[in-house]
Amino acid sequence: MANSPTKWRSGPIINHHSSIINSRAFTLIELLVVIAVIALLMAILIPALQRARKQARTVVCQSNLRQWAMTLAAYTQTYEGRLPSAYERYSALWMLRGTFIGDADPNADHAALYGFHTKGIALCPMATRPSVPGTRGTFRVSASGGVQIEGYAGWSTEAWQVLTPSPPFFGSYGYNHALFHGFRAGTISGDAGLWGSSPIPNVNVFSLREHTSIPVMLDATTPMSNWTMGVPSALTPRLNTGGGAGTALNPFATNRHGRETNGMFLDWSVRKVGLKELWALKWASDFDRANPWTKAGGVQPEDWPKWMRECKDY
């Protein structure tokens, strides 16, 4: 029949397989390959992101120290080279908080340079939370005027805190106490033994030499350097496991920033400081820079605790 509709149906209407209906599913091996590739990318990216994060925190830490440097530079310019020191060895502790107690600052007009807010620059981003009371070391000392200072030490990732006198405050930087009181290393706790028979009140920092080697403030687990840094036996870092525990310079020796730490010097510069370099800096006029923990003093690589052995020697 000429008009038969079957004439136009000489072949199948659908003459190919549906790619949707017959799509080939992932095999188990292919799925495992995809998972392995994702895991490999994460293994590469996550450490890189962590390094970038730590580097960013290091930059912020150094920025904080630069702000401290500008503040102290302005202070010494105003008071002709004098830091807040005199015979009150804890004056710089009040400086860290931003306000002094009573007559602790021998220089007049506290508000002139201490109206700034220190809260934003008191903490390294790597150690912003204070230690849990009782988990770290404690410190308890007596200042002038019967003021009792009590607090807890920090750790590489924890801030130190001062609980009394109130109001409580905490931070993760520490200052070179010798610079703020006579520039003497000292040998024992107590004015006579620590500062010698004639301490230098209100030391003029402009008269000191080697400003680039004199540390002022660094990352630390206590508010100040330990009074025993003039005692050779107290300089040992052997009990320091990376958290900054110990005597003398150990509060500055932490793994907070890896094999280096951040420090501000008397020329008001801020730079990275090698952990072993701490023992070779000019902490005081009578500090032995060729002590047994320096290359000049004959230290050997195996003398250092394991976590410090790969650090650069000085």
C-alpha positions as a Markdown table, in Angstrom:
| # | Residue | x | y | z |
|---|---|---|---|---|
| 1 | Met | 0.0 | 0.0 | 0.0 |
| 2 | Ala | 1.3 | 3.4 | -1.1 |
| 3 | Asn | 0.1 | 5.2 | 1.9 |
| 4 | Ser | 0.8 | 2.5 | 4.5 |
| 5 | Pro | 2.4 | 4.0 | 7.6 |
| 6 | Thr | 4.6 | 1.0 | 8.0 |
| 7 | Lys | 6.6 | 2.3 | 5.0 |
| 8 | Trp | 8.4 | 4.8 | 7.2 |
| 9 | Arg | 9.3 | 2.2 | 9.9 |
| 10 | Ser | 11.9 | 0.4 | 8.0 |
| 11 | Gly | 14.3 | 0.7 | 10.9 |
| 12 | Pro | 14.1 | 1.0 | 14.7 |
| 13 | Ile | 13.1 | 4.4 | 16.1 |
| 14 | Ile | 16.0 | 4.3 | 18.6 |
| 15 | Asn | 19.1 | 2.7 | 17.2 |
| 16 | His | 21.7 | 3.6 | 19.9 |
| 17 | His | 22.1 | 2.8 | 23.5 |
| 18 | Ser | 21.3 | 5.4 | 26.1 |
| 19 | Ser | 24.5 | 6.8 | 27.6 |
| 20 | Ile | 22.6 | 7.5 | 30.8 |
| 21 | Ile | 21.0 | 4.2 | 31.3 |
| 22 | Asn | 24.1 | 2.3 | 30.4 |
| 23 | Ser | 26.8 | 4.6 | 32.0 |
| 24 | Arg | 29.7 | 2.7 | 33.5 |
| 25 | Ala | 29.9 | 3.1 | 37.3 |
| 26 | Phe | 33.2 | 3.8 | 39.1 |
| 27 | Thr | 35.1 | 0.6 | 40.0 |
| 28 | Leu | 36.4 | 0.1 | 43.5 |
| 29 | Ile | 40.0 | 0.6 | 42.3 |
| 30 | Glu | 39.1 | 4.0 | 40.6 |
| 31 | Leu | 37.4 | 5.1 | 43.8 |
| 32 | Leu | 40.4 | 4.3 | 45.9 |
| 33 | Val | 42.6 | 6.2 | 43.4 |
| 34 | Val | 40.5 | 9.3 | 43.8 |
| 35 | Ile | 40.6 | 9.0 | 47.6 |
| 36 | Ala | 44.4 | 8.6 | 47.5 |
| 37 | Val | 44.8 | 11.7 | 45.3 |
| 38 | Ile | 42.7 | 13.7 | 47.7 |
| 39 | Ala | 44.7 | 12.4 | 50.7 |
| 40 | Leu | 47.9 | 13.3 | 48.9 |
| 41 | Leu | 46.7 | 16.8 | 48.2 |
| 42 | Met | 45.7 | 17.3 | 51.8 |
| 43 | Ala | 49.1 | 16.0 | 53.0 |
| 44 | Ile | 50.8 | 18.6 | 50.8 |
| 45 | Leu | 48.4 | 21.5 | 51.5 |
| 46 | Ile | 47.8 | 21.2 | 55.3 |
| 47 | Pro | 51.5 | 21.5 | 56.4 |
| 48 | Ala | 51.9 | 24.4 | 54.0 |
| 49 | Leu | 48.8 | 26.1 | 55.5 |
| 50 | Gln | 50.1 | 25.4 | 59.0 |
| 51 | Arg | 53.5 | 27.0 | 58.1 |
| 52 | Ala | 51.7 | 30.0 | 56.6 |
| 53 | Arg | 49.7 | 30.4 | 59.7 |
| 54 | Lys | 52.7 | 30.2 | 62.0 |
| 55 | Gln | 54.6 | 32.7 | 59.8 |
| 56 | Ala | 51.6 | 35.1 | 60.0 |
| 57 | Arg | 51.7 | 34.8 | 63.8 |
| 58 | Thr | 55.4 | 35.4 | 63.9 |
| 59 | Val | 54.9 | 38.6 | 61.9 |
| 60 | Val | 52.2 | 39.8 | 64.4 |
| 61 | Cys | 54.5 | 38.9 | 67.3 |
| 62 | Gln | 57.3 | 41.0 | 65.8 |
| 63 | Ser | 54.8 | 43.8 | 65.1 |
| 64 | Asn | 53.9 | 43.8 | 68.8 |
| 65 | Leu | 57.6 | 44.1 | 69.8 |
| 66 | Arg | 58.0 | 47.0 | 67.4 |
| 67 | Gln | 55.2 | 48.8 | 69.1 |
| 68 | Trp | 56.9 | 48.2 | 72.4 |
| 69 | Ala | 60.2 | 49.5 | 70.9 |
| 70 | Met | 58.5 | 52.7 | 69.8 |
| 71 | Thr | 57.0 | 53.2 | 73.2 |
| 72 | Leu | 60.3 | 52.7 | 75.1 |
| 73 | Ala | 62.2 | 54.8 | 72.6 |
| 74 | Ala | 59.8 | 57.7 | 73.3 |
| 75 | Tyr | 60.1 | 57.1 | 77.0 |
| 76 | Thr | 63.9 | 57.2 | 76.9 |
| 77 | Gln | 63.9 | 60.3 | 74.8 |
| 78 | Thr | 61.6 | 62.1 | 77.2 |
| 79 | Tyr | 63.6 | 61.1 | 80.3 |
| 80 | Glu | 67.1 | 61.5 | 78.8 |
| 81 | Gly | 68.0 | 57.9 | 78.4 |
| 82 | Arg | 66.3 | 56.6 | 81.6 |
| 83 | Leu | 64.1 | 53.6 | 81.6 |
| 84 | Pro | 61.5 | 53.1 | 84.4 |
| 85 | Ser | 63.9 | 51.5 | 86.9 |
| 86 | Ala | 65.6 | 53.2 | 89.9 |
| 87 | Tyr | 65.8 | 50.9 | 92.9 |
| 88 | Glu | 62.4 | 49.3 | 92.2 |
| 89 | Arg | 63.5 | 46.2 | 90.2 |
| 90 | Tyr | 59.9 | 45.4 | 89.3 |
| 91 | Ser | 59.1 | 48.7 | 87.6 |
| 92 | Ala | 59.1 | 47.1 | 84.2 |
| 93 | Leu | 56.5 | 44.6 | 85.3 |
| 94 | Trp | 54.0 | 47.5 | 85.7 |
| 95 | Met | 55.1 | 48.7 | 82.3 |
| 96 | Leu | 54.0 | 45.4 | 80.8 |
| 97 | Arg | 50.5 | 46.1 | 82.2 |
| 98 | Gly | 50.5 | 49.7 | 81.2 |
| 99 | Thr | 49.9 | 51.3 | 84.6 |
| 100 | Phe | 52.2 | 51.7 | 87.6 |
| 101 | Ile | 51.4 | 51.1 | 91.2 |
| 102 | Gly | 52.0 | 53.9 | 93.6 |
| 103 | Asp | 55.4 | 55.5 | 93.1 |
| 104 | Ala | 57.0 | 52.6 | 91.3 |
| 105 | Asp | 58.0 | 54.8 | 88.4 |
| 106 | Pro | 60.6 | 57.3 | 89.5 |
| 107 | Asn | 59.9 | 59.5 | 86.5 |
| 108 | Ala | 57.0 | 61.9 | 86.9 |
| 109 | Asp | 53.7 | 62.2 | 85.0 |
| 110 | His | 52.7 | 58.5 | 84.5 |
| 111 | Ala | 50.0 | 59.4 | 82.0 |
| 112 | Ala | 52.4 | 61.0 | 79.6 |
| 113 | Leu | 53.6 | 57.8 | 78.0 |
| 114 | Tyr | 51.5 | 55.2 | 79.8 |
| 115 | Gly | 48.1 | 56.1 | 78.7 |
| 116 | Phe | 48.4 | 53.6 | 75.8 |
| 117 | His | 46.6 | 50.3 | 75.9 |
| 118 | Thr | 49.0 | 47.4 | 76.3 |
| 119 | Lys | 46.4 | 44.6 | 76.1 |
| 120 | Gly | 46.7 | 44.4 | 72.3 |
| 121 | Ile | 50.5 | 44.0 | 72.3 |
| 122 | Ala | 51.0 | 42.1 | 75.5 |
| 123 | Leu | 50.6 | 38.7 | 73.9 |
| 124 | Cys | 52.4 | 36.7 | 71.2 |
| 125 | Pro | 49.7 | 35.1 | 69.0 |
| 126 | Met | 51.3 | 31.8 | 69.7 |
| 127 | Ala | 50.6 | 32.1 | 73.4 |
| 128 | Thr | 47.4 | 34.0 | 74.1 |
| 129 | Arg | 45.8 | 31.8 | 76.8 |
| 130 | Pro | 47.2 | 31.8 | 80.3 |
| 131 | Ser | 48.4 | 28.7 | 81.9 |
| 132 | Val | 46.1 | 26.8 | 84.2 |
| 133 | Pro | 47.0 | 27.7 | 87.8 |
| 134 | Gly | 49.1 | 24.9 | 89.4 |
| 135 | Thr | 50.2 | 23.3 | 86.1 |
| 136 | Arg | 53.3 | 25.4 | 85.7 |
| 137 | Gly | 55.8 | 27.1 | 88.1 |
| 138 | Thr | 54.8 | 29.9 | 90.4 |
| 139 | Phe | 56.5 | 33.1 | 91.4 |
| 140 | Arg | 56.1 | 35.1 | 94.5 |
| 141 | Val | 58.2 | 38.2 | 95.3 |
| 142 | Ser | 58.1 | 41.3 | 97.4 |
| 143 | Ala | 58.4 | 44.7 | 95.9 |
| 144 | Ser | 58.9 | 48.1 | 97.5 |
| 145 | Gly | 56.1 | 49.5 | 99.6 |
| 146 | Gly | 55.1 | 46.0 | 100.9 |
| 147 | Val | 53.6 | 45.1 | 97.5 |
| 148 | Gln | 53.5 | 41.3 | 97.0 |
| 149 | Ile | 53.7 | 40.0 | 93.5 |
| 150 | Glu | 52.3 | 36.6 | 92.8 |
| 151 | Gly | 51.6 | 34.7 | 89.6 |
| 152 | Tyr | 52.1 | 31.7 | 87.4 |
| 153 | Ala | 54.6 | 31.0 | 84.7 |
| 154 | Gly | 53.6 | 30.2 | 81.2 |
| 155 | Trp | 54.7 | 27.7 | 78.6 |
| 156 | Ser | 55.7 | 27.8 | 74.9 |
| 157 | Thr | 52.0 | 27.9 | 74.0 |
| 158 | Glu | 50.7 | 29.5 | 77.2 |
| 159 | Ala | 50.9 | 33.0 | 78.6 |
| 160 | Trp | 52.2 | 33.8 | 82.1 |
| 161 | Gln | 49.9 | 35.6 | 84.5 |
| 162 | Val | 50.2 | 37.9 | 87.5 |
| 163 | Leu | 47.2 | 37.5 | 89.9 |
| 164 | Thr | 48.2 | 39.9 | 92.6 |
| 165 | Pro | 48.4 | 42.8 | 93.0 |
| 166 | Ser | 45.0 | 43.3 | 91.3 |
| 167 | Pro | 43.8 | 43.7 | 88.6 |
| 168 | Pro | 45.2 | 40.4 | 87.3 |
| 169 | Phe | 46.9 | 40.6 | 83.9 |
| 170 | Phe | 48.8 | 38.2 | 81.7 |
| 171 | Gly | 51.3 | 38.3 | 78.8 |
| 172 | Ser | 53.8 | 36.3 | 76.8 |
| 173 | Tyr | 56.8 | 38.6 | 76.6 |
| 174 | Gly | 59.5 | 39.1 | 79.2 |
| 175 | Tyr | 62.1 | 41.8 | 79.8 |
| 176 | Asn | 65.7 | 41.8 | 80.6 |
| 177 | His | 65.5 | 42.8 | 84.3 |
| 178 | Ala | 69.2 | 43.7 | 84.5 |
| 179 | Leu | 68.6 | 46.5 | 82.0 |
| 180 | Phe | 65.9 | 48.0 | 84.1 |
| 181 | His | 67.9 | 48.0 | 87.3 |
| 182 | Gly | 71.6 | 48.7 | 87.2 |
| 183 | Phe | 72.5 | 46.6 | 84.2 |
| 184 | Arg | 74.0 | 43.9 | 86.5 |
| 185 | Ala | 73.6 | 40.2 | 86.0 |
| 186 | Gly | 73.9 | 39.4 | 89.7 |
| 187 | Thr | 74.5 | 36.1 | 91.4 |
| 188 | Ile | 71.8 | 35.6 | 94.1 |
| 189 | Ser | 68.3 | 36.9 | 94.9 |
| 190 | Gly | 68.4 | 40.0 | 97.1 |
| 191 | Asp | 69.6 | 43.5 | 96.5 |
| 192 | Ala | 73.1 | 43.2 | 97.9 |
| 193 | Gly | 74.0 | 40.0 | 96.1 |
| 194 | Leu | 72.0 | 40.6 | 93.0 |
| 195 | Trp | 73.1 | 44.2 | 92.2 |
| 196 | Gly | 76.5 | 44.4 | 93.9 |
| 197 | Ser | 77.5 | 46.8 | 96.6 |
| 198 | Ser | 76.7 | 49.9 | 94.5 |
| 199 | Pro | 73.8 | 49.4 | 92.1 |
| 200 | Ile | 73.4 | 51.9 | 89.4 |
| 201 | Pro | 70.0 | 53.6 | 89.7 |
| 202 | Asn | 68.3 | 54.9 | 86.6 |
| 203 | Val | 71.0 | 53.6 | 84.2 |
| 204 | Asn | 71.3 | 55.8 | 81.2 |
| 205 | Val | 70.8 | 53.5 | 78.2 |
| 206 | Phe | 72.4 | 56.1 | 75.8 |
| 207 | Ser | 75.7 | 55.5 | 77.7 |
| 208 | Leu | 75.7 | 51.8 | 77.1 |
| 209 | Arg | 77.6 | 50.2 | 74.2 |
| 210 | Glu | 76.7 | 47.5 | 71.7 |
| 211 | His | 73.0 | 48.4 | 71.7 |
| 212 | Thr | 72.4 | 45.8 | 68.9 |
| 213 | Ser | 73.5 | 43.0 | 71.3 |
| 214 | Ile | 71.6 | 44.1 | 74.4 |
| 215 | Pro | 68.1 | 42.4 | 74.6 |
| 216 | Val | 65.3 | 44.4 | 76.1 |
| 217 | Met | 62.2 | 42.3 | 75.5 |
| 218 | Leu | 61.6 | 38.8 | 74.0 |
| 219 | Asp | 59.1 | 36.0 | 73.9 |
| 220 | Ala | 59.1 | 34.5 | 77.3 |
| 221 | Thr | 57.3 | 32.3 | 79.8 |
| 222 | Thr | 57.8 | 34.7 | 82.8 |
| 223 | Pro | 57.6 | 38.5 | 82.9 |
| 224 | Met | 61.3 | 38.9 | 83.4 |
| 225 | Ser | 64.6 | 37.1 | 83.1 |
| 226 | Asn | 65.6 | 35.0 | 86.1 |
| 227 | Trp | 67.8 | 36.6 | 88.7 |
| 228 | Thr | 70.3 | 33.7 | 88.6 |
| 229 | Met | 71.6 | 34.5 | 85.1 |
| 230 | Gly | 74.9 | 35.5 | 86.7 |
| 231 | Val | 75.4 | 32.1 | 88.1 |
| 232 | Pro | 77.2 | 29.8 | 85.6 |
| 233 | Ser | 75.6 | 26.6 | 87.0 |
| 234 | Ala | 72.1 | 28.2 | 86.6 |
| 235 | Leu | 72.6 | 28.8 | 82.9 |
| 236 | Thr | 72.1 | 25.1 | 82.0 |
| 237 | Pro | 69.2 | 24.4 | 79.6 |
| 238 | Arg | 69.3 | 20.6 | 80.2 |
| 239 | Leu | 66.0 | 20.5 | 82.1 |
| 240 | Asn | 64.3 | 22.7 | 79.5 |
| 241 | Thr | 62.1 | 20.5 | 77.3 |
| 242 | Gly | 61.0 | 23.3 | 75.0 |
| 243 | Gly | 58.4 | 25.0 | 77.3 |
| 244 | Gly | 60.8 | 27.6 | 78.8 |
| 245 | Ala | 61.0 | 26.1 | 82.3 |
| 246 | Gly | 64.2 | 26.6 | 84.2 |
| 247 | Thr | 66.5 | 29.2 | 85.7 |
| 248 | Ala | 68.5 | 32.1 | 84.2 |
| 249 | Leu | 67.8 | 32.5 | 80.5 |
| 250 | Asn | 65.5 | 29.5 | 80.1 |
| 251 | Pro | 62.2 | 31.4 | 80.2 |
| 252 | Phe | 63.3 | 32.9 | 76.9 |
| 253 | Ala | 64.3 | 29.5 | 75.3 |
| 254 | Thr | 61.1 | 27.9 | 74.0 |
| 255 | Asn | 60.0 | 26.2 | 70.8 |
| 256 | Arg | 57.2 | 28.8 | 70.4 |
| 257 | His | 58.7 | 29.9 | 67.0 |
| 258 | Gly | 60.7 | 26.8 | 66.2 |
| 259 | Arg | 64.4 | 27.1 | 66.3 |
| 260 | Glu | 64.3 | 30.8 | 66.8 |
| 261 | Thr | 62.5 | 33.3 | 69.0 |
| 262 | Asn | 61.6 | 37.0 | 68.6 |
| 263 | Gly | 63.4 | 39.8 | 70.4 |
| 264 | Met | 63.7 | 43.5 | 70.7 |
| 265 | Phe | 67.0 | 45.2 | 71.3 |
| 266 | Leu | 68.3 | 48.4 | 72.8 |
| 267 | Asp | 68.7 | 50.0 | 69.4 |
| 268 | Trp | 64.9 | 49.4 | 69.2 |
| 269 | Ser | 65.3 | 46.9 | 66.4 |
| 270 | Val | 63.3 | 43.7 | 66.3 |
| 271 | Arg | 64.6 | 40.5 | 64.8 |
| 272 | Lys | 64.7 | 36.7 | 65.1 |
| 273 | Val | 67.1 | 35.4 | 67.7 |
| 274 | Gly | 68.6 | 31.9 | 67.5 |
| 275 | Leu | 67.7 | 29.9 | 70.6 |
| 276 | Lys | 71.4 | 29.1 | 71.4 |
| 277 | Glu | 72.2 | 32.8 | 70.6 |
| 278 | Leu | 70.4 | 33.7 | 73.8 |
| 279 | Trp | 73.5 | 32.6 | 75.8 |
| 280 | Ala | 75.8 | 34.8 | 73.8 |
| 281 | Leu | 73.9 | 38.1 | 74.1 |
| 282 | Lys | 74.9 | 41.0 | 76.3 |
| 283 | Trp | 72.4 | 40.7 | 79.0 |
| 284 | Ala | 74.3 | 42.8 | 81.5 |
| 285 | Ser | 77.6 | 44.6 | 81.9 |
| 286 | Asp | 79.0 | 41.6 | 83.9 |
| 287 | Phe | 77.3 | 38.8 | 82.0 |
| 288 | Asp | 79.8 | 36.3 | 80.7 |
| 289 | Arg | 79.3 | 36.1 | 77.0 |
| 290 | Ala | 81.9 | 33.3 | 76.8 |
| 291 | Asn | 80.0 | 31.1 | 79.3 |
| 292 | Pro | 80.1 | 27.3 | 79.1 |
| 293 | Trp | 77.0 | 27.3 | 76.8 |
| 294 | Thr | 78.7 | 29.2 | 73.9 |
| 295 | Lys | 81.1 | 28.1 | 71.3 |
| 296 | Ala | 83.7 | 30.4 | 72.9 |
| 297 | Gly | 83.1 | 28.6 | 76.2 |
| 298 | Gly | 83.5 | 25.1 | 74.7 |
| 299 | Val | 80.0 | 23.8 | 74.5 |
| 300 | Gln | 79.5 | 20.6 | 72.5 |
| 301 | Pro | 76.5 | 19.7 | 70.4 |
| 302 | Glu | 75.6 | 16.8 | 72.7 |
| 303 | Asp | 75.6 | 19.1 | 75.7 |
| 304 | Trp | 72.3 | 20.6 | 74.6 |
| 305 | Pro | 68.9 | 19.0 | 75.1 |
| 306 | Lys | 67.8 | 17.0 | 72.1 |
| 307 | Trp | 65.2 | 19.5 | 70.9 |
| 308 | Met | 67.9 | 22.2 | 70.6 |
| 309 | Arg | 70.7 | 20.3 | 69.0 |
| 310 | Glu | 69.7 | 21.2 | 65.5 |
| 311 | Cys | 69.7 | 24.9 | 66.3 |
| 312 | Lys | 72.5 | 27.1 | 65.0 |
| 313 | Asp | 75.5 | 27.4 | 67.3 |
| 314 | Tyr | 76.8 | 30.7 | 68.7 |
